[in-house]
Coordinates of C-alpha atoms in Angstrom, one line a residue:
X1 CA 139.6 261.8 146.2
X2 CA 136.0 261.8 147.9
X3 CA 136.2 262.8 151.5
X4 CA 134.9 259.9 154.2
X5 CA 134.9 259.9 157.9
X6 CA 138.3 259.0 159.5
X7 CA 138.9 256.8 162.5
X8 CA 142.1 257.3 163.8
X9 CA 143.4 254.5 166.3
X10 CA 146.5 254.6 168.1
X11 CA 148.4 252.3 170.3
X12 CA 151.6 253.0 173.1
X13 CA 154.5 251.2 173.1
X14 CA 153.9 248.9 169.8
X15 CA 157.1 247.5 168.4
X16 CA 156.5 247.0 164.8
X17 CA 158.2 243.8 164.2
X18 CA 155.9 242.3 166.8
X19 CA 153.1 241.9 164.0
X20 CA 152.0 239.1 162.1
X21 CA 151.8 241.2 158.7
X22 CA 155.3 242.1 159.5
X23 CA 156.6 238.6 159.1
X24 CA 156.6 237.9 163.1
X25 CA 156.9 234.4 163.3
X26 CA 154.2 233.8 166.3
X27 CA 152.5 236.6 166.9
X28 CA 149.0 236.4 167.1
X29 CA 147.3 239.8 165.3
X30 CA 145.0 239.0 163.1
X31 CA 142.6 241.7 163.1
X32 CA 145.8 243.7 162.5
X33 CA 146.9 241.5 159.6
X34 CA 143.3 242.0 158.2
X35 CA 143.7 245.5 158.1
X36 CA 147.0 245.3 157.0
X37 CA 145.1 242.9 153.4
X38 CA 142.8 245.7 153.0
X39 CA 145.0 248.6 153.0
X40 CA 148.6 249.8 152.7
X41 CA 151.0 249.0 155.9
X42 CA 153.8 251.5 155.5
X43 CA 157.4 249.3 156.5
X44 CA 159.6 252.2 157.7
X45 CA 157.3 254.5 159.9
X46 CA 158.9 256.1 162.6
X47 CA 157.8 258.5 165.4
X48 CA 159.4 261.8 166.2
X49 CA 160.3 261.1 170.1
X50 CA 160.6 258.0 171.1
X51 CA 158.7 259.2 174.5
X52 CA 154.9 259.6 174.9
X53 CA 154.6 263.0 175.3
X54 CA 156.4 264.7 172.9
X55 CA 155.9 262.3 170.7
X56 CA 152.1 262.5 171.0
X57 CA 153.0 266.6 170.9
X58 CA 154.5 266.3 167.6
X59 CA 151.5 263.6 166.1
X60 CA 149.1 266.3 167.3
X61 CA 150.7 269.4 165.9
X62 CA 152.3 268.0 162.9
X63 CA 155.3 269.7 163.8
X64 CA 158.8 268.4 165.1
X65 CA 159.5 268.3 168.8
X66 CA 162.3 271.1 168.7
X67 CA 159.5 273.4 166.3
X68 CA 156.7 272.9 169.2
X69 CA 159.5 272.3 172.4
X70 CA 157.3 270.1 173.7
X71 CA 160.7 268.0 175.3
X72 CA 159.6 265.7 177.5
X73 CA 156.8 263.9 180.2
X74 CA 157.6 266.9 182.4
X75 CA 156.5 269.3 179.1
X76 CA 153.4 268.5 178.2
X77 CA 150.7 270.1 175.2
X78 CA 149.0 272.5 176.3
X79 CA 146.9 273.4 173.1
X80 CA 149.1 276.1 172.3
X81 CA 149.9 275.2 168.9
X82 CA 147.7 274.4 166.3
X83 CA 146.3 270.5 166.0
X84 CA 145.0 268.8 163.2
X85 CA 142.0 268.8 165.9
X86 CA 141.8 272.3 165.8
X87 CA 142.3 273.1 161.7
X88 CA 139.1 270.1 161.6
X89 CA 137.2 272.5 163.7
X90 CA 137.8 275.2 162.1
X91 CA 136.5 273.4 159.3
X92 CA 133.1 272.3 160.6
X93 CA 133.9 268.9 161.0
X94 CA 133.1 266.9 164.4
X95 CA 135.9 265.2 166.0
X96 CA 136.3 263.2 169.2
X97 CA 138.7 261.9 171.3
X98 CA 138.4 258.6 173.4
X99 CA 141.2 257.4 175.5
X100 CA 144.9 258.7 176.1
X101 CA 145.9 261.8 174.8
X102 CA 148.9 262.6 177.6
X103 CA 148.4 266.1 176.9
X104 CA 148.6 269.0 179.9
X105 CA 144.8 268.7 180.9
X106 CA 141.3 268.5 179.3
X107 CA 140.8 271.9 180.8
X108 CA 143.0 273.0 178.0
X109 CA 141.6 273.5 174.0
X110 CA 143.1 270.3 173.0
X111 CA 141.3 270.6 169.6
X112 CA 138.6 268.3 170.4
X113 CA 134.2 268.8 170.9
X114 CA 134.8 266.1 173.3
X115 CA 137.3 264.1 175.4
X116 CA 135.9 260.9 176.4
X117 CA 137.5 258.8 179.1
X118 CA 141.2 261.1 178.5
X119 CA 144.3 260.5 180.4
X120 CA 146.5 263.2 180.7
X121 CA 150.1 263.2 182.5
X122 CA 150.2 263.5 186.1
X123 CA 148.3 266.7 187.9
X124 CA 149.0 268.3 184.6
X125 CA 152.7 268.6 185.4
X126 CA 153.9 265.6 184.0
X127 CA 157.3 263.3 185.5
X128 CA 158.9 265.8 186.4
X129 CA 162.5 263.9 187.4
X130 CA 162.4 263.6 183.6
X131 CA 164.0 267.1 183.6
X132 CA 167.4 265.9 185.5
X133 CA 168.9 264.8 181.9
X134 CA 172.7 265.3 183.6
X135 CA 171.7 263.8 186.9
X136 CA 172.9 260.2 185.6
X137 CA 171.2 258.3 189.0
X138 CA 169.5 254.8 188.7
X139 CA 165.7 255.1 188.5
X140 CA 164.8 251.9 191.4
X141 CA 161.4 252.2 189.5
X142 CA 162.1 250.8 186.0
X143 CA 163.3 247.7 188.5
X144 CA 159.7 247.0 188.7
X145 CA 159.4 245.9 185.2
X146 CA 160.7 242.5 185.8
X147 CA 159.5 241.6 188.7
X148 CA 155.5 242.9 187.9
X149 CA 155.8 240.8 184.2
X150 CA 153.7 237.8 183.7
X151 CA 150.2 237.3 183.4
X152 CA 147.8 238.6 185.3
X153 CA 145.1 241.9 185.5
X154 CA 146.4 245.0 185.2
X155 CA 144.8 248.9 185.3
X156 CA 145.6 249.6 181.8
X157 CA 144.1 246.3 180.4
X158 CA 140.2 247.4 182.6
X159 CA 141.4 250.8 180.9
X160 CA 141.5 249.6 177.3
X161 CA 138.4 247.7 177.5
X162 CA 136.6 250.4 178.8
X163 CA 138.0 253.2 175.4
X164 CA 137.0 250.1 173.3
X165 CA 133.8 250.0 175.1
X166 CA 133.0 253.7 174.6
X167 CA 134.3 253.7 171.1
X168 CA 131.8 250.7 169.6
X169 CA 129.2 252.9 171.5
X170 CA 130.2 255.9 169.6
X171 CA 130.4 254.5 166.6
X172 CA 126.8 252.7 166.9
X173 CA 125.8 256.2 167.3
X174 CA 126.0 257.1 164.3
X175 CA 124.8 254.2 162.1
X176 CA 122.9 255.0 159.0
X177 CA 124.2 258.7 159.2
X178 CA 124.5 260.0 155.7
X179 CA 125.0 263.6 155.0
X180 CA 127.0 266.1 156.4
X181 CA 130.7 267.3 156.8
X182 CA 132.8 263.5 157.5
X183 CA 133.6 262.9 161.4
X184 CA 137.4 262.1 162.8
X185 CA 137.8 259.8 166.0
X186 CA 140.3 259.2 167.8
X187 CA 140.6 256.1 169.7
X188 CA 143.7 256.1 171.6
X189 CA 144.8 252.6 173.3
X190 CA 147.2 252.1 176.0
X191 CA 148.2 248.1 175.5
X192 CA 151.2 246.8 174.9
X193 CA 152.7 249.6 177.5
X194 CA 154.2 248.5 180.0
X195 CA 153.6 247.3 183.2
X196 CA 154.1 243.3 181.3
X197 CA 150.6 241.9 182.8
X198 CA 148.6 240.1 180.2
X199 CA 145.4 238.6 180.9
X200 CA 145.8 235.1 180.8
X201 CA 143.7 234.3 177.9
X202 CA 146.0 236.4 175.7
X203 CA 149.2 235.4 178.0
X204 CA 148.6 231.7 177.3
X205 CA 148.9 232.1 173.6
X206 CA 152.3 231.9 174.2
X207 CA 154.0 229.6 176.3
X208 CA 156.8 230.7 177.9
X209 CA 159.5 228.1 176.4
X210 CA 158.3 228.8 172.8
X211 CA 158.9 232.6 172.8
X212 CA 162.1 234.1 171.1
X213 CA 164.8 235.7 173.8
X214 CA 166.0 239.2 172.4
X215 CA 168.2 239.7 169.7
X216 CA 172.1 240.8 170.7
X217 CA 171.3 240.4 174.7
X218 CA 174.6 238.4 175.2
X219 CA 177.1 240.4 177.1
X220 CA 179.2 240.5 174.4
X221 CA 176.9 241.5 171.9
X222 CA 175.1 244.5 173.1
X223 CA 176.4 247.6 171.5
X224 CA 178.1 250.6 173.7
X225 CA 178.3 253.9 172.6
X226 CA 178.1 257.1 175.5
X227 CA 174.8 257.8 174.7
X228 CA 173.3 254.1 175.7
X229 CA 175.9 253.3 178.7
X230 CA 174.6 256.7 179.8
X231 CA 171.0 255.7 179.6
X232 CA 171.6 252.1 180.7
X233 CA 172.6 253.3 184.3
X234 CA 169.3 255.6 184.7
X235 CA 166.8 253.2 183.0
X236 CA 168.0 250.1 184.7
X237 CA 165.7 247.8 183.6
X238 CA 167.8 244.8 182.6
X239 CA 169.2 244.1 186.2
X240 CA 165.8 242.9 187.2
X241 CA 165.7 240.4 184.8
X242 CA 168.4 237.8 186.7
X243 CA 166.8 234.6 184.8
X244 CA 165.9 233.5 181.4
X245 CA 162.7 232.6 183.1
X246 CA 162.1 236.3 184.2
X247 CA 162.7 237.8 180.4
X248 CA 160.8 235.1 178.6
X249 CA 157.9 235.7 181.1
X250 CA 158.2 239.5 180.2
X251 CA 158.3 239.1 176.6
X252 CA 154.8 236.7 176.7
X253 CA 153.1 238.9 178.6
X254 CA 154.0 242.0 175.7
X255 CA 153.4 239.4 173.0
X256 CA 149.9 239.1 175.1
X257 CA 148.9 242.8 174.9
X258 CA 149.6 243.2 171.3
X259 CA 147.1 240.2 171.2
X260 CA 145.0 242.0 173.3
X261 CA 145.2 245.4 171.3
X262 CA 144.9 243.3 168.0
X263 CA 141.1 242.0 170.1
X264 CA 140.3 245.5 170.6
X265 CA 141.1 246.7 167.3
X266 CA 139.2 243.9 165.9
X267 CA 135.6 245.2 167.9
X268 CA 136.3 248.5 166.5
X269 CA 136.2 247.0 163.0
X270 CA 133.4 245.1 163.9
X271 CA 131.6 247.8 164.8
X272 CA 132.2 250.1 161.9
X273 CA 130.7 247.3 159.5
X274 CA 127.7 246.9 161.6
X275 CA 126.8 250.4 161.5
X276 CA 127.6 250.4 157.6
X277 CA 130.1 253.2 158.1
X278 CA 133.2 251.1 156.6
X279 CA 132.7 252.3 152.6
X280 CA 132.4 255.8 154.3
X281 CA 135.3 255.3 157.1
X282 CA 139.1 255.6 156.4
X283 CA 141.4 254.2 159.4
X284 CA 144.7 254.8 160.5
X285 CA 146.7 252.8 163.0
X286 CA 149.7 253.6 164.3
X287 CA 151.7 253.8 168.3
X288 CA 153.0 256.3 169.5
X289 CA 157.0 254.8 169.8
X290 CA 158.5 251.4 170.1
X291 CA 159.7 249.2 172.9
X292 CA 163.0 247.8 173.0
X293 CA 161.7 244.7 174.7
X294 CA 165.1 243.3 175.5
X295 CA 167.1 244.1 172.7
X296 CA 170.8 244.8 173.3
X297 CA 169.8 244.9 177.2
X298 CA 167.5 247.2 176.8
X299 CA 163.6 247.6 177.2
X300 CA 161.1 250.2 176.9
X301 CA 161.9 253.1 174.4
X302 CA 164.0 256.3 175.0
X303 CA 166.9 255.7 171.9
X304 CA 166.9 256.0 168.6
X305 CA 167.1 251.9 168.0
X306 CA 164.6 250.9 165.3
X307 CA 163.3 249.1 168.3
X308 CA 162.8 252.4 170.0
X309 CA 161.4 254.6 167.2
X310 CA 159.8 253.1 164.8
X311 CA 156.0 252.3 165.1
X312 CA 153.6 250.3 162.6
X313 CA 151.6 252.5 160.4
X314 CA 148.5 251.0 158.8
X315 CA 145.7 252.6 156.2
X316 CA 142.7 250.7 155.1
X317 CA 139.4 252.7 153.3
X318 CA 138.4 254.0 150.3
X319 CA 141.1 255.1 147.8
X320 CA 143.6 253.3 149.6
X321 CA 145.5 250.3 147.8
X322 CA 145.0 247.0 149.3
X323 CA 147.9 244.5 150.0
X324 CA 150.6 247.2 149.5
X325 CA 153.5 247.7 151.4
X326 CA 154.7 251.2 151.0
X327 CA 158.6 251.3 151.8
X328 CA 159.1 255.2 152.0
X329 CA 160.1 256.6 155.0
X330 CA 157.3 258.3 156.9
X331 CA 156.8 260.0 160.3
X332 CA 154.2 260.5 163.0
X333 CA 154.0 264.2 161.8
X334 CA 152.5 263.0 158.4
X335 CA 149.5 262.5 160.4
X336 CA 148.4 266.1 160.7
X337 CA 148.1 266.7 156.5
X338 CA 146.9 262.7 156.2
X339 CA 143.9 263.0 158.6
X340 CA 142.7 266.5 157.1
X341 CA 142.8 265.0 153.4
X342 CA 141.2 262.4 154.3
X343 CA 138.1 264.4 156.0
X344 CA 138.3 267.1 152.8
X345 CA 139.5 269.6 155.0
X346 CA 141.3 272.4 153.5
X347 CA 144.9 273.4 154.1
X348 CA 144.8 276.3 156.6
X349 CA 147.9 279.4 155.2
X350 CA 149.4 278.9 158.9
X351 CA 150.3 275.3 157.9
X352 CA 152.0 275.5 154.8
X353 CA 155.4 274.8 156.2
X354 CA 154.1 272.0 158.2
X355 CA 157.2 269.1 157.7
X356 CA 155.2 266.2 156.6
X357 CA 153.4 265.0 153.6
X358 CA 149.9 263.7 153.1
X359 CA 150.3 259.7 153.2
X360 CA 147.7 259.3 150.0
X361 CA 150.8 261.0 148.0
X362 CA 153.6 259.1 149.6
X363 CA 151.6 255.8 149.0
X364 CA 151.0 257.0 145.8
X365 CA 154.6 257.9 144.9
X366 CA 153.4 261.9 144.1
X367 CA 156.0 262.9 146.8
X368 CA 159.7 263.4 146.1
X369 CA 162.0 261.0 148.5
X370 CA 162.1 262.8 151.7
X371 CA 164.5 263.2 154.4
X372 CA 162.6 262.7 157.7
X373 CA 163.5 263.0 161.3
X374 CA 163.1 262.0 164.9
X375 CA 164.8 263.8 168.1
X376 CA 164.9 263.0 171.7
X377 CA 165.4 265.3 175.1
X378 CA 164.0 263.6 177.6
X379 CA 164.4 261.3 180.5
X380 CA 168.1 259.1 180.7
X381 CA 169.5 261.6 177.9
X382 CA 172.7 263.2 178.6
X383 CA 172.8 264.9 175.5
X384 CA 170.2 265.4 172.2
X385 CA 169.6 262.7 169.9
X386 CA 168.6 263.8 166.4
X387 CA 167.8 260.7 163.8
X388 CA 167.8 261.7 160.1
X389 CA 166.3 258.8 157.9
X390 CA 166.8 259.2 153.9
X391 CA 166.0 256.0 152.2
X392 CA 167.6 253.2 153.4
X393 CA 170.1 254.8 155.5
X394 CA 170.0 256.1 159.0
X395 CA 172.0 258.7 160.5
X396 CA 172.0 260.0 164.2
X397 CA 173.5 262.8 165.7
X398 CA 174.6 262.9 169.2
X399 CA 175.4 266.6 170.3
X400 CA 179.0 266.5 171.5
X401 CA 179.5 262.4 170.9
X402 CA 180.2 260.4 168.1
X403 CA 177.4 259.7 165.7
X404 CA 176.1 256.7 164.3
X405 CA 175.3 255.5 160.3
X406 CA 173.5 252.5 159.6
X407 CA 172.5 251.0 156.3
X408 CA 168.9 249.5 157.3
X409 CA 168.8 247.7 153.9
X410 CA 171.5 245.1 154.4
X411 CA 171.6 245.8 158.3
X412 CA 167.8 246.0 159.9
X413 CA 169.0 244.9 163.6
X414 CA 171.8 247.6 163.1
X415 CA 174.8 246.0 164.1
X416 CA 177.4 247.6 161.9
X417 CA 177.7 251.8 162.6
X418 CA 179.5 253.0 159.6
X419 CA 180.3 256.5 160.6
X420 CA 183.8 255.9 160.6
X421 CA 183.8 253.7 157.9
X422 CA 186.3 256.0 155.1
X423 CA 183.8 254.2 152.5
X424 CA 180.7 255.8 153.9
X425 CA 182.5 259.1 154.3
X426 CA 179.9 261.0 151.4
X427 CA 177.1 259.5 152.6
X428 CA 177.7 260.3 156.2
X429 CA 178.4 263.8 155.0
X430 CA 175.4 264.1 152.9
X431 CA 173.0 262.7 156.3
X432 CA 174.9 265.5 158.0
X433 CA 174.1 268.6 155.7
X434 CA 170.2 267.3 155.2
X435 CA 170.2 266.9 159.0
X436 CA 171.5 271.0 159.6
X437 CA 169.0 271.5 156.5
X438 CA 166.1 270.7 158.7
X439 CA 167.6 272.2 162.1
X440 CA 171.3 272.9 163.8
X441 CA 171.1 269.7 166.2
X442 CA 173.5 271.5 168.6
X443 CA 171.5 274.9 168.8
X444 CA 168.1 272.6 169.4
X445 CA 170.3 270.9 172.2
X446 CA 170.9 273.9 174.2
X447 CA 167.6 275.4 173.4
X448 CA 166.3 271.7 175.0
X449 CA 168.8 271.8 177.9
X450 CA 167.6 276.0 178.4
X451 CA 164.0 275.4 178.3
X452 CA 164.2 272.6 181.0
X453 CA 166.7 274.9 183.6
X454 CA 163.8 276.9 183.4
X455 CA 161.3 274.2 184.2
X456 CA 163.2 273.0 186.7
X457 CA 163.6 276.4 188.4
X458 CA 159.8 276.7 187.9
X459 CA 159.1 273.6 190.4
X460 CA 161.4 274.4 193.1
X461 CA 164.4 273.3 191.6
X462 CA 166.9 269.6 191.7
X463 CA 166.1 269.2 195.2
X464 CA 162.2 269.6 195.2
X465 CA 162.4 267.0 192.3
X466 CA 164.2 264.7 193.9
X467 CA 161.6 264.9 196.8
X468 CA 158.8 264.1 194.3
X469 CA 157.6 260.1 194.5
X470 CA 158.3 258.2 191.5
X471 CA 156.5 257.1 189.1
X472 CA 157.4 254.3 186.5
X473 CA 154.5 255.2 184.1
X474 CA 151.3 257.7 184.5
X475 CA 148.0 255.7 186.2
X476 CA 145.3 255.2 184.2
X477 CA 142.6 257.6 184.9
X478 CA 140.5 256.8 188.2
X479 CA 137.5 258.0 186.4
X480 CA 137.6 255.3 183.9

């Protein structure tokens, strides 16, 4: 496979069912869907934290979260551990970063020659109430979402523009350069995260009477199991939406921003074929989580709900089959082995154990069915979540509570766990033993819960955290 540039874009937040090449009746991406025609949109992608930051920890390092223990917005990168960044440098190939990385701080080796525009988490300490996992207290800021959604201008909207901005520049840069080792950018986009403003041009696309309310939000429908009542008191979000009027507003305004992210994505495509780079340019897209946007009561991310964790995942370039759907299940930690293949950058020794696979063999079938997983430690969490996905099925793990099996195939909005189902008994056994094969979910626990005493110790302890202002999500850079 000849080696080309790689532009790597990613988004925050971006439910992959909200996409028109995934069959979403109204959505309005069609830069995405173009993309989508042209290369190979891989159905059951998942990250490997359904949280920013160490989900973002695990994309850069190629590693699982309880490998790295990078656990939550309170635990940022630090450059520490080796990114695919770092093994293209190492290489002698030039590679950029515009936009959010929610890493420590750019003061840090990150693994980048340049960090245009970044945001990082908060004074390079993160959220830091994110720690409190057994402190099960309301957080009175997700009670903003509701009443902030609707259309309107918003910080991270001016933010995006500005990365896209930057990025066409970037790219225009480097029209008509031949020769050389290939390039890697990274253009990372914060639309369709919440707070639910979308300009109007994009919030108009969909009037509010014609967007679909959320699946299972009836009272009666809306699953309960310890881990989600647990994390429904902390993340709150649902009481603020007290009329229909109030959720469809919310759900425009998301439905806006992917529009919105689907325009931005479209001027970096633009861009690439008016420089002539795109028969020499590979791209990626991809989020870095979900958002429940309503579903069973529950919006933003934080579970293990397909909702939640998976993300779309999107190749188009050279090499790459066009119009395929690649039903494998994949992982953000693919990433790391995908971007360096792509570039023709060597394996390093120190990554030969890395958990993922190169996507060019998984699309290609040259990869045995894998067993892949996604954990979670952080905020609203009274315990550790560990997902295990092997085909169709999808087990998770709940240290110290009952788990959960579903059968995606014949049950994609999850409504039926199986667990205790004496019919599923093997396969719920088999999940089990592939899950311990990867880690013990119960020693990871305690090694999550031990890592953050320490944090919180670090800081001043409960107290000084609870004295800390709140913050529902980090501010975009004031720089930008």
């Amino acid at each position: 496979m000849k080696p080309t540039n790689m532009l790597v874009i990613m988004s925050d937040e971006h439910n992959p069912r909200v996409l028109g090449a995934s069959g979403h009746p109204i959505i309005r991406t069609p830069n995405l869907d173009a993309l989508a025609a042209r290369g190979t949109r891989f159905s059951d992608a998942a990250c490997n934290s359904p949280i920013c930051v160490p989900s973002r920890a695990s994309f850069a390092t190629g590693r699982y979260v309880h490998q790295i223990r990078f656990w939550d917005n309170a635990m940022p990168y630090d450059g520490s551990v080796p990114s695919w960044g770092h093994r293209l440098q190492q290489a002698g190939h030039a590679v950029t970063s515009i936009g959010k990385l929610h890493f420590r701080s750019a003061e840090d080796d990150n693994g980048f020659d340049e960090e245009i525009l970044p945001m990082h988490v908060i004074g390079g300490v993160g959220m830091l109430p994110h720690l409190l996992r057994k402190e099960v207290r309301p957080s009175k800021a997700t009670l903003k979402l509701a009443a902030e959604a609707g259309p309107g201008q918003s910080s991270y909207q001016d933010y995006d523009e500005k990365i896209t901005d930057a990025a066409v520049e970037w790219i225009k840069a480097r029209a008509g350069q031949r020769g050389g080792k290939p390039w890697t950018l990274f253009v990372s986009l914060v639309c369709p995260h919440f707070p639910l403003i979308s300009r109007p041009e994009f919030y108009n696309l969909y009037p509010e009477d014609q967007v679909p309310l959320p699946m299972l939000y009836g009272a009666d429908e809306r699953p309960s199991h310890p881990f989600i009542d647990a994390m429904r008191i902390v993340q709150c979000y649902d009481e603020g939406f007290d009329s229909e009027t109030k959720i469809r507003r919310a759900i425009a305004a998301y439905f806006g921003m992917v529009s919105f992210l689907d325009h931005n994505i479209g001027r970096l495509m633009r861009a690439l074929e008016e420089a002539g780079l795109m028969d020499s340019t590979r791209v990626l897209y991809t989020s870095d989580h979900g958002d429940n946007l309503g579903c069973r009561g529950l919006w933003g991310k934080s579970n293990m709900y397909q909702d939640s964790v998976a993300v779309p995942l999107i190749m188009a370039g050279p090499d790459i089959p066009a119009g395929h759907v690649c039903h494998e299940p994949v992982t953000l930690v693919d990433a790391f082995p995908t971007i360096l293949h792509a570039v023709g950058a060597p394996q390093h020794p120190d990554d030969a154990d890395l958990p993922g696979s190169s996507l060019f063999d998984v699309m290609r079938g040259l990869t045995h069915p894998r067993d892949v997983l996604s954990e979670y430690h952080a905020v609203g969490s009274v315990t550790g979540a560990f997902m295990l996905r092997r085909g169709s099925l999808k087990f998770i793990h709940y240290a110290g509570m009952e788990p959960q099996l579903f059968d995606l195939r014949t049950d994609p909005w999850e409504t039926r766990n199986l667990a205790a189902d004496p019919d599923w008994a093997g396969p719920r056994r088999d999940c089990e033993a592939a899950l311990r094969a990867i880690c013990d979910p119960d020693v990871m626990d305690a090694l999550a819960f031990a890592d953050q005493a320490a944090r919180i110790e670090a800081v001043g302890g409960r107290e000084a955290i609870f004295a800390q202002a709140m913050h529902g999500y980090t501010p975009a850079p004031t720089a930008a």
